Each structure stands twice: as C-alpha cells, then as structure tokens.
Coordinates of C-alpha atoms in Angstrom, one line a residue:
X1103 CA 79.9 31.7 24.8
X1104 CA 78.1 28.2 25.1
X1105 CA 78.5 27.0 28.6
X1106 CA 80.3 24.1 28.7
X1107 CA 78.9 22.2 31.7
X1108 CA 75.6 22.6 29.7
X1109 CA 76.4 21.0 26.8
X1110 CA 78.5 18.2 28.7
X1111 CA 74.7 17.3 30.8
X1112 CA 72.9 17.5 27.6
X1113 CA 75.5 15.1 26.2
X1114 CA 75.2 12.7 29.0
X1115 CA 71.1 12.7 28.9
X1116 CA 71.4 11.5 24.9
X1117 CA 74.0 8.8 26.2
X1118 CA 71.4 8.0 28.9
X1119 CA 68.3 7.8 26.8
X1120 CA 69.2 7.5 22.8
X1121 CA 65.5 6.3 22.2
X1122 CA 64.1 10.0 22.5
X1123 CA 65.3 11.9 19.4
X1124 CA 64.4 9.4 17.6
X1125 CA 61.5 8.7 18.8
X1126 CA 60.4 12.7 18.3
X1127 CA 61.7 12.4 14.5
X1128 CA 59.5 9.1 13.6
X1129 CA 56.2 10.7 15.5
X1130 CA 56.9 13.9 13.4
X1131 CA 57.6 11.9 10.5
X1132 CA 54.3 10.5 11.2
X1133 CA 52.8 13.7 11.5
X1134 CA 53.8 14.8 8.1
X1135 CA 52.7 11.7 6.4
X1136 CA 49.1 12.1 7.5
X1137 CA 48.5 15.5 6.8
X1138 CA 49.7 14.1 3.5
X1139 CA 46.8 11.5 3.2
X1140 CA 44.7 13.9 4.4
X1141 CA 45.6 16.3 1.7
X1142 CA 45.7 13.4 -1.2
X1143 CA 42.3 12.1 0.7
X1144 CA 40.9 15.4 0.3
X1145 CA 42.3 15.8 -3.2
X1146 CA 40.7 12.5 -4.1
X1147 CA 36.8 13.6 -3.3
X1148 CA 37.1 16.7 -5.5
X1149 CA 37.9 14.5 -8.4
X1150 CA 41.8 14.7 -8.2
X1151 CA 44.0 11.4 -8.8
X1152 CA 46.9 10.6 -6.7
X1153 CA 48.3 7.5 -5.7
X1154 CA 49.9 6.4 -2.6
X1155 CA 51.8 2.9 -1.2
X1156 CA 49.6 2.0 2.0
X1157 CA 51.3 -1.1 2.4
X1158 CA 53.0 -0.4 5.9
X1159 CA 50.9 2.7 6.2
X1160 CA 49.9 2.5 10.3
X1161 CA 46.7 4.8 8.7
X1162 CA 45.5 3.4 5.5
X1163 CA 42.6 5.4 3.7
X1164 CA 39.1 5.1 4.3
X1165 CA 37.4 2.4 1.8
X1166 CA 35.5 3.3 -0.8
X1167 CA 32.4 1.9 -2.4
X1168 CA 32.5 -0.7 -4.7
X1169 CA 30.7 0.3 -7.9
X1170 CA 29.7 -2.5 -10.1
X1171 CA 31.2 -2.5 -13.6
X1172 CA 28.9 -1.6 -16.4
X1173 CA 28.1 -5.1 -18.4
X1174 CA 30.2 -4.2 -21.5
X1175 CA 27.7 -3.7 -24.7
X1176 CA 29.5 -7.3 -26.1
X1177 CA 28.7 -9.5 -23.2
X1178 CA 25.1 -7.9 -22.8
X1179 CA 24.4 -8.8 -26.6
X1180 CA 25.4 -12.3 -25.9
X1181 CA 23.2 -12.2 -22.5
X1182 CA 20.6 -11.2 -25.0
X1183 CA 20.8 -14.4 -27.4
X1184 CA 21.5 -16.7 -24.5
X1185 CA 17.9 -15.4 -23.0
X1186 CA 16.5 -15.5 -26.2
X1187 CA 17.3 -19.0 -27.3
X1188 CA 16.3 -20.3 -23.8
X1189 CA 13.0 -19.0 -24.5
X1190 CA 12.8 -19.5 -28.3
X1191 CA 9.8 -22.1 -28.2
X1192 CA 7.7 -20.0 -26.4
X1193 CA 8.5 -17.1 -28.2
X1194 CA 7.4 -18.8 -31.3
X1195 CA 4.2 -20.1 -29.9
X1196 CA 3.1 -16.8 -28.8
X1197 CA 3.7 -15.0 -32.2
X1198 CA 2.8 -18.4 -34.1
X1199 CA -0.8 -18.4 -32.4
X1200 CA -1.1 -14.6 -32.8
X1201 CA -1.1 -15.2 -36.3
X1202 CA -3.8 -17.8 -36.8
X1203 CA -5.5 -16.1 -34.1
X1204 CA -5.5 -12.8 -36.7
X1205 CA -6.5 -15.1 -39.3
X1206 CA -9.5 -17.2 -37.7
X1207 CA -11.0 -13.9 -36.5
X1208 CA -10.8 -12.8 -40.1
X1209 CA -12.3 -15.9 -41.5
X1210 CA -15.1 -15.5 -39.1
X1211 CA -15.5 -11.8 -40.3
X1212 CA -15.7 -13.2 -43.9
X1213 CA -18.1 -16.1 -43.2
X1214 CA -20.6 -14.3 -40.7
X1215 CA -19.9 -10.7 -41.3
X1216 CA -21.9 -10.1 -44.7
X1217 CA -25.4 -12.0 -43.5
X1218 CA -27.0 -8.7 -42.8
X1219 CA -26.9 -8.1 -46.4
X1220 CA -28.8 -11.5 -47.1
X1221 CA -32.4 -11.3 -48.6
X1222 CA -33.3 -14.4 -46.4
X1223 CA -31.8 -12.9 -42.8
X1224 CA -34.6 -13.7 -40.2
X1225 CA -36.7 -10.6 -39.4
X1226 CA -35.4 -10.8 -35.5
X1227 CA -31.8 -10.1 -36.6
X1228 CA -32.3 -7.3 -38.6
X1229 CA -30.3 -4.1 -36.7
X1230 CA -28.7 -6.6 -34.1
X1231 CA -25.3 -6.5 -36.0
X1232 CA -23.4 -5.0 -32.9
X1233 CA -25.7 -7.3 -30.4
X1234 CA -24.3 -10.2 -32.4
X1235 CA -20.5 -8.9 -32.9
X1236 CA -20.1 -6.7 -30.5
X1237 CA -16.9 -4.8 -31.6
X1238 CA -14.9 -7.6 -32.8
X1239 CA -14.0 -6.0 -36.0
X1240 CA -12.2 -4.0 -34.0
X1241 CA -10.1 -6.1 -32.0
X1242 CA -9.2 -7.9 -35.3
X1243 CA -8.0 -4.9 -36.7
X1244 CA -6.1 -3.9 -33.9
X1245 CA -4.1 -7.1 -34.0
X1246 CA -3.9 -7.3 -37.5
X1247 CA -2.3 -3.7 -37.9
X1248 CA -0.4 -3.1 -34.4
X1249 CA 0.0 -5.8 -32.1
X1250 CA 1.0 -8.9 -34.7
X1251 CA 3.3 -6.9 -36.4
X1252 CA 5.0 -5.8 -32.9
X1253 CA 5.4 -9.0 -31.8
X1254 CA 7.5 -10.3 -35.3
X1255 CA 9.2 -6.4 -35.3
X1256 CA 10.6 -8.0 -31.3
X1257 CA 11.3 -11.2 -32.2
X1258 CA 14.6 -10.0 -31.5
X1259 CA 14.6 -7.9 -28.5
X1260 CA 12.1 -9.4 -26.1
X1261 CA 13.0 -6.4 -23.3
X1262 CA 11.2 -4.2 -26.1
X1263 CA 8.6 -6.8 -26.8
X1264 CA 7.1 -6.9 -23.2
X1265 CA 7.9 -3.3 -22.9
X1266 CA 5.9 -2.1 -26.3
X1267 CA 3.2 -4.6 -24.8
X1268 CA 2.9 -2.7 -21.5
X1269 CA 2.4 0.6 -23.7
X1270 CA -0.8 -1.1 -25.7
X1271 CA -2.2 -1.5 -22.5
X1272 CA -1.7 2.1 -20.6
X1273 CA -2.5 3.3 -23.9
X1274 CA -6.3 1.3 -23.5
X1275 CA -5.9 -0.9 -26.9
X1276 CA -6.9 -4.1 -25.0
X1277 CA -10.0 -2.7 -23.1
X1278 CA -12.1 -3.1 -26.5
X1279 CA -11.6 -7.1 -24.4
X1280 CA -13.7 -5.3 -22.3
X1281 CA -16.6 -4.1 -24.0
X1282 CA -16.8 -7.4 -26.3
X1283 CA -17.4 -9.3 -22.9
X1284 CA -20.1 -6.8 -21.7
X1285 CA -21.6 -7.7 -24.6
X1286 CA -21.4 -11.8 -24.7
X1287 CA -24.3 -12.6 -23.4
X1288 CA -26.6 -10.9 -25.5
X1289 CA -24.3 -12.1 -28.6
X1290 CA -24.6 -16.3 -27.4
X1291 CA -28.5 -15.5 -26.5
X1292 CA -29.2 -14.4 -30.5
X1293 CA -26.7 -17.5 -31.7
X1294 CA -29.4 -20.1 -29.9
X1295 CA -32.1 -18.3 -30.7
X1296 CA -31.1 -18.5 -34.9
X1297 CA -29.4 -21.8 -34.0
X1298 CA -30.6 -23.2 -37.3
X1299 CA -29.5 -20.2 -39.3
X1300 CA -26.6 -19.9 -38.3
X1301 CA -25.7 -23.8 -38.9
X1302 CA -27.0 -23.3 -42.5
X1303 CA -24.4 -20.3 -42.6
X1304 CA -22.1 -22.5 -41.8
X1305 CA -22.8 -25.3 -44.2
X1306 CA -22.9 -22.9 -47.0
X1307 CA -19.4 -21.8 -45.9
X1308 CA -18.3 -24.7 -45.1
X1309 CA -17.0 -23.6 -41.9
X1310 CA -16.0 -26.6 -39.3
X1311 CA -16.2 -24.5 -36.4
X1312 CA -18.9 -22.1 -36.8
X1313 CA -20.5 -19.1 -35.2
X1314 CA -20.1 -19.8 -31.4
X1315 CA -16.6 -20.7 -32.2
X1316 CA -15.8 -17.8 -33.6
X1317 CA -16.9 -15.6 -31.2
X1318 CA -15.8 -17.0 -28.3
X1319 CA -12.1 -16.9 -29.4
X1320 CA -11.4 -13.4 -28.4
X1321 CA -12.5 -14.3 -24.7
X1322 CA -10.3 -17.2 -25.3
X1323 CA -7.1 -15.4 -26.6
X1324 CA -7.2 -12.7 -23.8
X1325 CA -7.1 -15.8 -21.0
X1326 CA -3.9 -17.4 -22.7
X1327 CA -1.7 -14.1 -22.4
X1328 CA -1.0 -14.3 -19.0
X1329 CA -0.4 -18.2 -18.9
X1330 CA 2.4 -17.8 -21.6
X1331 CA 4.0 -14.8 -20.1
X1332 CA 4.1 -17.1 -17.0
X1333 CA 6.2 -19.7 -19.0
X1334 CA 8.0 -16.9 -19.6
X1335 CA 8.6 -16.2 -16.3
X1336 CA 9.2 -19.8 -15.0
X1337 CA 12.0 -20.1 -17.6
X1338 CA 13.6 -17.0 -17.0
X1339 CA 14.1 -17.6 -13.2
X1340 CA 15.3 -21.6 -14.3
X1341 CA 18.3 -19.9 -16.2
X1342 CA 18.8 -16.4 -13.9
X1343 CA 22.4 -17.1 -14.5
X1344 CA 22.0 -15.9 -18.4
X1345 CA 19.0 -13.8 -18.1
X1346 CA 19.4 -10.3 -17.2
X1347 CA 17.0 -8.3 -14.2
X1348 CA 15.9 -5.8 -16.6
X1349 CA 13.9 -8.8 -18.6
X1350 CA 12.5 -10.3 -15.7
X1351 CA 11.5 -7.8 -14.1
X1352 CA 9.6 -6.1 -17.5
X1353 CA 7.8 -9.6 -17.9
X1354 CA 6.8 -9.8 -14.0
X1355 CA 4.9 -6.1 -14.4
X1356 CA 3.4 -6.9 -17.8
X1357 CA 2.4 -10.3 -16.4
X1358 CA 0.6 -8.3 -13.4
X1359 CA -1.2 -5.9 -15.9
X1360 CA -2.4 -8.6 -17.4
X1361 CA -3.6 -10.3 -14.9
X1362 CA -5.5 -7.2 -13.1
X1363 CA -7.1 -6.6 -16.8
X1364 CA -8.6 -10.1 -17.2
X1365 CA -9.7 -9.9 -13.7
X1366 CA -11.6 -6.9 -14.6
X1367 CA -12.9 -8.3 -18.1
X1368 CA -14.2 -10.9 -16.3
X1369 CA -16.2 -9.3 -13.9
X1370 CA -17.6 -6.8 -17.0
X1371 CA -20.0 -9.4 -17.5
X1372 CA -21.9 -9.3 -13.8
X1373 CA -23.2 -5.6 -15.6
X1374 CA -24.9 -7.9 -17.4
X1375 CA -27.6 -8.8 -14.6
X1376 CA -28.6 -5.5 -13.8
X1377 CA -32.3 -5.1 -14.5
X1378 CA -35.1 -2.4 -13.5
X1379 CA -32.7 0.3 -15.1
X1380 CA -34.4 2.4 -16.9
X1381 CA -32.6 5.6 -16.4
X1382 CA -30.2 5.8 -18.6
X1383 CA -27.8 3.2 -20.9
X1384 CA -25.3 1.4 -18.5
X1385 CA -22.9 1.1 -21.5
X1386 CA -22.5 4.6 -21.8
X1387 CA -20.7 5.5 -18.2
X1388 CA -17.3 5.8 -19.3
X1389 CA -14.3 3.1 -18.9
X1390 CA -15.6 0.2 -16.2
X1391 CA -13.4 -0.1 -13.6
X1392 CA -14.4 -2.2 -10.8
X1393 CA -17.2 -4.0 -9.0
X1394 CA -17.3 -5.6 -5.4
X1395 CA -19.9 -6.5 -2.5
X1396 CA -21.3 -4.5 0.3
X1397 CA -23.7 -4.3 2.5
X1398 CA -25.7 -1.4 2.4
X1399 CA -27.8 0.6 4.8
X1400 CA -30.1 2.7 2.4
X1401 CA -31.3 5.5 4.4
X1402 CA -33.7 6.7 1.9
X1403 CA -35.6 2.9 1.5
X1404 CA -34.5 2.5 5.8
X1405 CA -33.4 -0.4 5.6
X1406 CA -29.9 -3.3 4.8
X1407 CA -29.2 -5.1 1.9
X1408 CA -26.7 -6.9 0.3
X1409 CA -25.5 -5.2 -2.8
X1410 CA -23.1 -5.3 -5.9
X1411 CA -21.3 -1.9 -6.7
X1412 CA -20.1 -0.9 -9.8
X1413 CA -17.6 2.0 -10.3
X1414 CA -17.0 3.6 -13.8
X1415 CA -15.0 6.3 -15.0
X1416 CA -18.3 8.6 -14.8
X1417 CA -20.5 7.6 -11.8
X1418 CA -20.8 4.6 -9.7
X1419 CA -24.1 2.5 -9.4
X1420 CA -25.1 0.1 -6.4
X1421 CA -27.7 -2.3 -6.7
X1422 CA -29.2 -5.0 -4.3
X1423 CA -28.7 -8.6 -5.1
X1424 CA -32.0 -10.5 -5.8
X1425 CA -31.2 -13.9 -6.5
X1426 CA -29.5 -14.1 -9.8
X1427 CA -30.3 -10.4 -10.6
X1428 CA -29.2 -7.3 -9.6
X1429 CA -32.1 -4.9 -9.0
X1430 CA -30.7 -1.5 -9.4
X1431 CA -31.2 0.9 -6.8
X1432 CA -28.9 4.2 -7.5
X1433 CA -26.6 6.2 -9.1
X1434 CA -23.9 8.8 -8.3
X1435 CA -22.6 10.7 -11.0
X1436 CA -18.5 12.2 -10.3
X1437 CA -19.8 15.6 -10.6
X1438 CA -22.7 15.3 -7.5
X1439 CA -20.9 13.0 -5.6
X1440 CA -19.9 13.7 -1.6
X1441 CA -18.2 11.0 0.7
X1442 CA -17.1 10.9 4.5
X1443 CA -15.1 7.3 4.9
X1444 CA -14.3 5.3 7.9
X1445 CA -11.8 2.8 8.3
X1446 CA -14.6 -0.3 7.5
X1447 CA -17.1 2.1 5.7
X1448 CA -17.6 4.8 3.6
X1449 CA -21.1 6.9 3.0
X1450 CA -21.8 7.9 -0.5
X1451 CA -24.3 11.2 -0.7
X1452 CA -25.6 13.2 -4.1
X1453 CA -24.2 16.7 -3.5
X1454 CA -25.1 16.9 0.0
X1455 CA -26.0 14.8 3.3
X1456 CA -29.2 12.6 3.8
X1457 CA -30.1 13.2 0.0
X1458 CA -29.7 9.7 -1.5
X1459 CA -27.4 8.5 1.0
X1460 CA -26.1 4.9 1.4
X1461 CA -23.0 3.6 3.6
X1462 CA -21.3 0.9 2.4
X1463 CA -19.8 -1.4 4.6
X1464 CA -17.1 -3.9 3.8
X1465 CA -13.5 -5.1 5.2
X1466 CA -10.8 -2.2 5.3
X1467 CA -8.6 -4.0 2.5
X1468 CA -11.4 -3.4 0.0
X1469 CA -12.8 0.0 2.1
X1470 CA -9.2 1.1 1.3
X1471 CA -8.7 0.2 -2.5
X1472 CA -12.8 1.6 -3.4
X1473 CA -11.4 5.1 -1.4
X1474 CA -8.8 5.0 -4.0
X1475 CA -10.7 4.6 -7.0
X1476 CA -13.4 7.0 -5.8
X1477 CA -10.5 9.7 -5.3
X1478 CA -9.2 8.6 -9.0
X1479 CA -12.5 9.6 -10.8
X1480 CA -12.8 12.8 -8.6
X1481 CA -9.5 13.6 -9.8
X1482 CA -9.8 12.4 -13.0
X1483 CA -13.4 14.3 -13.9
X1484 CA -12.1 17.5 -12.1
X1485 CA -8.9 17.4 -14.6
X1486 CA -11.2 17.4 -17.1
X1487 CA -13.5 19.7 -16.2
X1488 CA -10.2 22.5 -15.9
X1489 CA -9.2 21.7 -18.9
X1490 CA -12.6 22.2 -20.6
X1491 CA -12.4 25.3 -18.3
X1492 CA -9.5 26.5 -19.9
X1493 CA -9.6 25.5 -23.5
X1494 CA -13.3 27.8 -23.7
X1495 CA -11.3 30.7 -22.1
X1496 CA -8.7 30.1 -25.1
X1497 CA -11.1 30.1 -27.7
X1498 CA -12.8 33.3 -26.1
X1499 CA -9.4 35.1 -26.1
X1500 CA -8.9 34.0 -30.1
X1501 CA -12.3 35.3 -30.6
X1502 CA -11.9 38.7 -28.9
X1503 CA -8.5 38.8 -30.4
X1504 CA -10.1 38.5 -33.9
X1505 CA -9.8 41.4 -36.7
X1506 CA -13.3 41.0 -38.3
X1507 CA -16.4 40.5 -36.6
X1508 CA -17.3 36.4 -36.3
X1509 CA -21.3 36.2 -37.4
X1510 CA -21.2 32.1 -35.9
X1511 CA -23.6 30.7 -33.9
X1512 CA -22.0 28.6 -30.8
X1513 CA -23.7 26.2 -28.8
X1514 CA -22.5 23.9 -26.1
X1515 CA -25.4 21.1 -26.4
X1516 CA -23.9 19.5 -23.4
X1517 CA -24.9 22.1 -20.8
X1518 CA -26.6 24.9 -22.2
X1519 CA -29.8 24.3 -25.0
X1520 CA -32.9 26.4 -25.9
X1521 CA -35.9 24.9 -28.0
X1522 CA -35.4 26.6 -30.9
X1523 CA -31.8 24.9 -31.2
X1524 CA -30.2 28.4 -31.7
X1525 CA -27.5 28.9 -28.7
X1526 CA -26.2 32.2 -26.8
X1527 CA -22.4 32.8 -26.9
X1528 CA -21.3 32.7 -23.5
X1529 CA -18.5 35.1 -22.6
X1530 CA -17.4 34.3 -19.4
X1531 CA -14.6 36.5 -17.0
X1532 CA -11.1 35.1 -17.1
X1533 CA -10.2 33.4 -13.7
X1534 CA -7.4 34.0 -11.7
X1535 CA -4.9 30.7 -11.7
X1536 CA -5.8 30.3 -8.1
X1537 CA -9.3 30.0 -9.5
X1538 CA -8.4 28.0 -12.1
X1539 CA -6.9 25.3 -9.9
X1540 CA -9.7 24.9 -7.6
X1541 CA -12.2 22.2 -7.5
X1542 CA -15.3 20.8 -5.8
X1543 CA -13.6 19.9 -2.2
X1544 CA -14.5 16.3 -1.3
X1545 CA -14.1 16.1 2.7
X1546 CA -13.2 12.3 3.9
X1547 CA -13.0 11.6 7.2
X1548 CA -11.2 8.5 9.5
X1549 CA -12.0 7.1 12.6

C-alpha cells in the first residue's frame, strides 16, 4: 500500500519547485536530439543523405568545405571565345609570320640551294654545302610539315596550341636552333669571303634580300617566339576576368622553355672559339647543354686560370680563356668521370684522383645548378648503358633460343674490333636484377 505521507511530501516538493521535471525532460530531450546529429552526422560521412532543421538547434553541425562548382562545359566554351578574341591579333600575327617565315626559308632554298650544281661554283666552295647551310633544310621542313600546320590545326583552342608547342620542345624539334647557330660563323665567314658570288647569285635570281638575309632569319625567328608569347601573357593577365588559369598558366611555362632554350642557343656559339682541339670533333659530343665561368686550379699544369666550361650530353670540356679564344685544355668523358663537390667548388677527376684533376671554383648558385647537370648525364649515360646491357642479353637469349644453328658474324665496332674486321660473338652470363641495376657509384661530398 503506497504510503500516504509519502506521496503527500513528494506532492508538496513539485508545488515547491515546478521548474525540475521539466527541466530533466528538456535536458533529456536534449540528449536524444544529439545523439541524433551524431547519428545523421555520422551517416553523412559514409555517403548517406539526411536532412535536418538546425535553425534553433543549440548544436548545429560542424561545417563543411566549400567545394567550388565545376565551370559548366557552356560557360567554359564561352570563356574560351572571350580569351580567344581578346587575343585574336596576336594570334594571327604569330601564325601569319609563321607562314612567310616557311615561305622565305623556302625561297632561299630555291635561290641558294642548287649552286653546288653550277659549273662556275668557286673552287673554295666545293664540299662546304653544310658549312654554308648548316641544317637549315631541316628546320624548314620541320615547320613546313609539323609546326605551321599545328599552329592553323589550334587556331581554335590556344590551351592545345601552347600545350602541343611545349611537346615540340621536350620532344627536341627546336634544338636543330641549336646546331644551325653552332654553325653561323663559319656559314657568314664563307658568305664574305664569295661576297661577289653570292651577289651575282642574287642578281640572277633576282632576289632583294639575298644570301646573308636568308640565313640569318632562323636566328631571327627563334628570338621573336618568346616576345610574342609575352604579348600573350600581358593580355591575358589585362582581361584575367575572362581568361581561364589553365591558359595562363600553359603560356607562362611555354614562355619559360622558351626562354631557357634561346638562352642556351645563344651561348652555342662561344663553342665556336675553341681552338688547339685536335682531339676529337667538338660537334660530335652529344646534345650541348650548358656553358659558364670558373676559375680553375689545374693540378696537372700547377697552376689557376680563368676558364669557360662546356657540358654536353657526353663529356664536358674546360678550357682557359686567352683573350678572345678559348685554348682548350681537357676533357671528361660521362663514362671516366669522378667528382667530390663542395658547397663553392667541385673537383672533376678521370676515373680516379690526381689523374687529370681540376677544381672548379664558382658561386654556390651556379656550384649548385653544374652539380645538377653533372648528375643528369651520369644518370642519363648509365640509363643507357643498362639498357644496351639488357637489350644484348635479349638478343643472346633469342639466339640461344633459336631452332637452327645462326652461321652470322656479330661485331660491336663500338667496343670490341680486330684488324681483320671479322668480330667474336660475345656470350656473356645473365646478371642478376640486383646486378643489372647497378652502376659506376659517383661519391659527392659537402662541406
């Protein structure tokens, strides 16, 4: 039986304190509600959608992250043609003197090209077609075939345009640039020397601008690149509000290419004054990649010198500087070549210490960016070198692997010859992959 004094006190402590019950109801009320949200939270990060009113929630939900929209495929198309049209005039200029560039070169081709077929060419110039034209043939081709008709395929779409543009050039189409500048000086040394030739070539053909012209346009082309890409560039940034990032940011880095490429065209030419080298061809060293001054202690001459440094995708060469000449000095081919490097200096061995050893001293910026390239052509000849490795293993295998008896001679004229120009086959043990992937170790140290 309930007691009723009990429930009379318990009465009286409600009448004395109404605020409690309800109180306790609203708090687990409360309670309830978040482990809702928590449960609808939790539901949300797994990918599940549930809504809830947070208006007079005393424990709205944590924000999320605002993910910008995707530019709908309508509005980037007219982004596109607002870009485009902004930059229409500049557009045309580049593909309008593209194409009389194409056709001057081939003019020139037609006017000069054929004189080594002439009864009255001057005994001097007989043989001295690539002295004279270097490979310009070559770079007209290229233009004529790929690069012209990629620049009118884009017209449209200049994201592709810069893009397809940045592929000529990791793919090496503009180093033929290059080469034809390495070779300028002998080319404009034969054009005084048959001045009067040459201007009765012209005559004949009634060319206006004649032989000099002609050959100094490619040198002239490869300087206006960059300067239009850097209209470009100006106009894009004067109307950022219609010109998307992706477009600016593909000229910028083809702009930069370009630049680092005529940089490097450019200073092709100092190759050029390097006399008393009698060793072997200069020309013939692989891609040329960079060249800088040091100063050089020569421990095998004992003494310092000022020098100019040339690194190619083969070797590098050092010479000292002599006035306008360059006497040469050295050479360390990538496959005998040790280093140890400091943070201002770097020494520079052939296949081990005090034989043919130089340290070359310089600030750490340009210490730094030679360490670089020095590593690039170790890497670069030893990647080689493995693949060569593996590709004879390969053939070896095919050969073993054969059902009738091969009765062919092989010869590798590149590292094995005998005098009677008949080679061994050389059957070598397979390697291991862990001998496979090992190199020459080049040790480098700091201080």
């Amino acid at each position: 039986m309930d007691d009723p004094e009990k429930d009379e006190e318990q009465s009286r402590l409600q009448t004395q304190n109404p605020g409690a019950d309800l109180d306790s109801q609203i708090s687990e009320e409360a309670l309830q509600e978040r482990e809702e949200r928590s449960t609808t939270y939790r539901a949300g990060r797994v990918g599940v959608s549930q809504g809830t009113d947070t208006k007079d929630d005393p424990l709205p939900p944590r924000k999320k992250k605002k993910i910008p929209p995707a530019v709908p495929e309508e509005v980037e198309i007219e982004l596109r043609d607002k870009s485009d049209k902004c930059v229409h005039p500049i557009l045309e200029e580049l593909i309008k003197t593209e194409e009389a560039y194409v056709n001057n070169l081939f003019m020139g081709i037609e006017n000069y090209g054929n004189i080594f077929q002439r009864k009255d060419l001057p005994l001097g110039l007989r043989g001295k077609k690539y002295d004279l034209f270097g490979n310009i043939e070559q770079i007209a081709e290229f233009h004529r075939d790929e690069f012209l008709p990629m620049l009118q395929r884009n017209r449209r779409d200049l994201k592709r345009l810069f893009d397809e543009f940045l592929q000529f050039l990791d793919q090496n189409c503009f180093y033929g640039y290059v080469i034809f500048t390495m070779n300028k000086q002998k080319s404009l040394k034969l054009c005084d020397l048959y001045k009067n030739y040459f201007t009765s070539i012209r005559l004949e053909r009634d060319d206006k601008l004649g032989i000099n012209s002609f050959l100094v346009q490619p040198i002239q082309r490869m300087a206006r690149y960059p300067l239009l890409l850097t209209q470009f560039i100006n106009t894009f940034f004067k109307n950022r509000d219609i010109v998307m990032k992706p477009l600016i940011e593909s000229c910028c880095r083809l702009e930069k290419r370009l630049r680092f490429l005529l940089t490097t065209t450019n200073e092709s030419e100092i190759i050029n004054d390097i006399v008393d080298c009698h060793e072997f061809n200069v020309y013939y060293q692989g891609k040329f990649r960079k060249v800088n001054e040091f100063q050089v202690i020569d421990h095998k001459l004992k003494r310092s010198y000022r020098s100019k440094v040339f690194i190619f995708d083969k070797c590098i060469i050092y010479t000292e500087i002599k006035g306008k000449n360059l006497i040469f000095h050295g050479r360390y081919p990538c496959e005998h070549i040790g280093i140890s490097a400091k943070t201002k200096s770097f020494t520079l061995y052939y296949e081990r210490r005090k034989q043919q050893e130089c340290e070359f001293t310089a600030d750490p910026a340009q210490i730094a960016a030679w360490l670089d390239l020095i590593r690039d052509m170790i890497n670069n000849f030893a990647n080689e070198e493995r693949q060569k490795l593996q590709e004879r293993y390969s053939r070896e295998n095919d050969h073993l692997h054969r059902k009738a008896p091969s009765f062919s001679l092989y010869r590798d004229s590149n590292r094995f010859s005998s005098d009677s120009g008949i080679g061994n086959i050389w059957i070598m043990p397979k390697p291991d992959e862990e001998t496979i992937s090992n190199r020459t170790t080049w040790y480098a140290a700091t201080s």
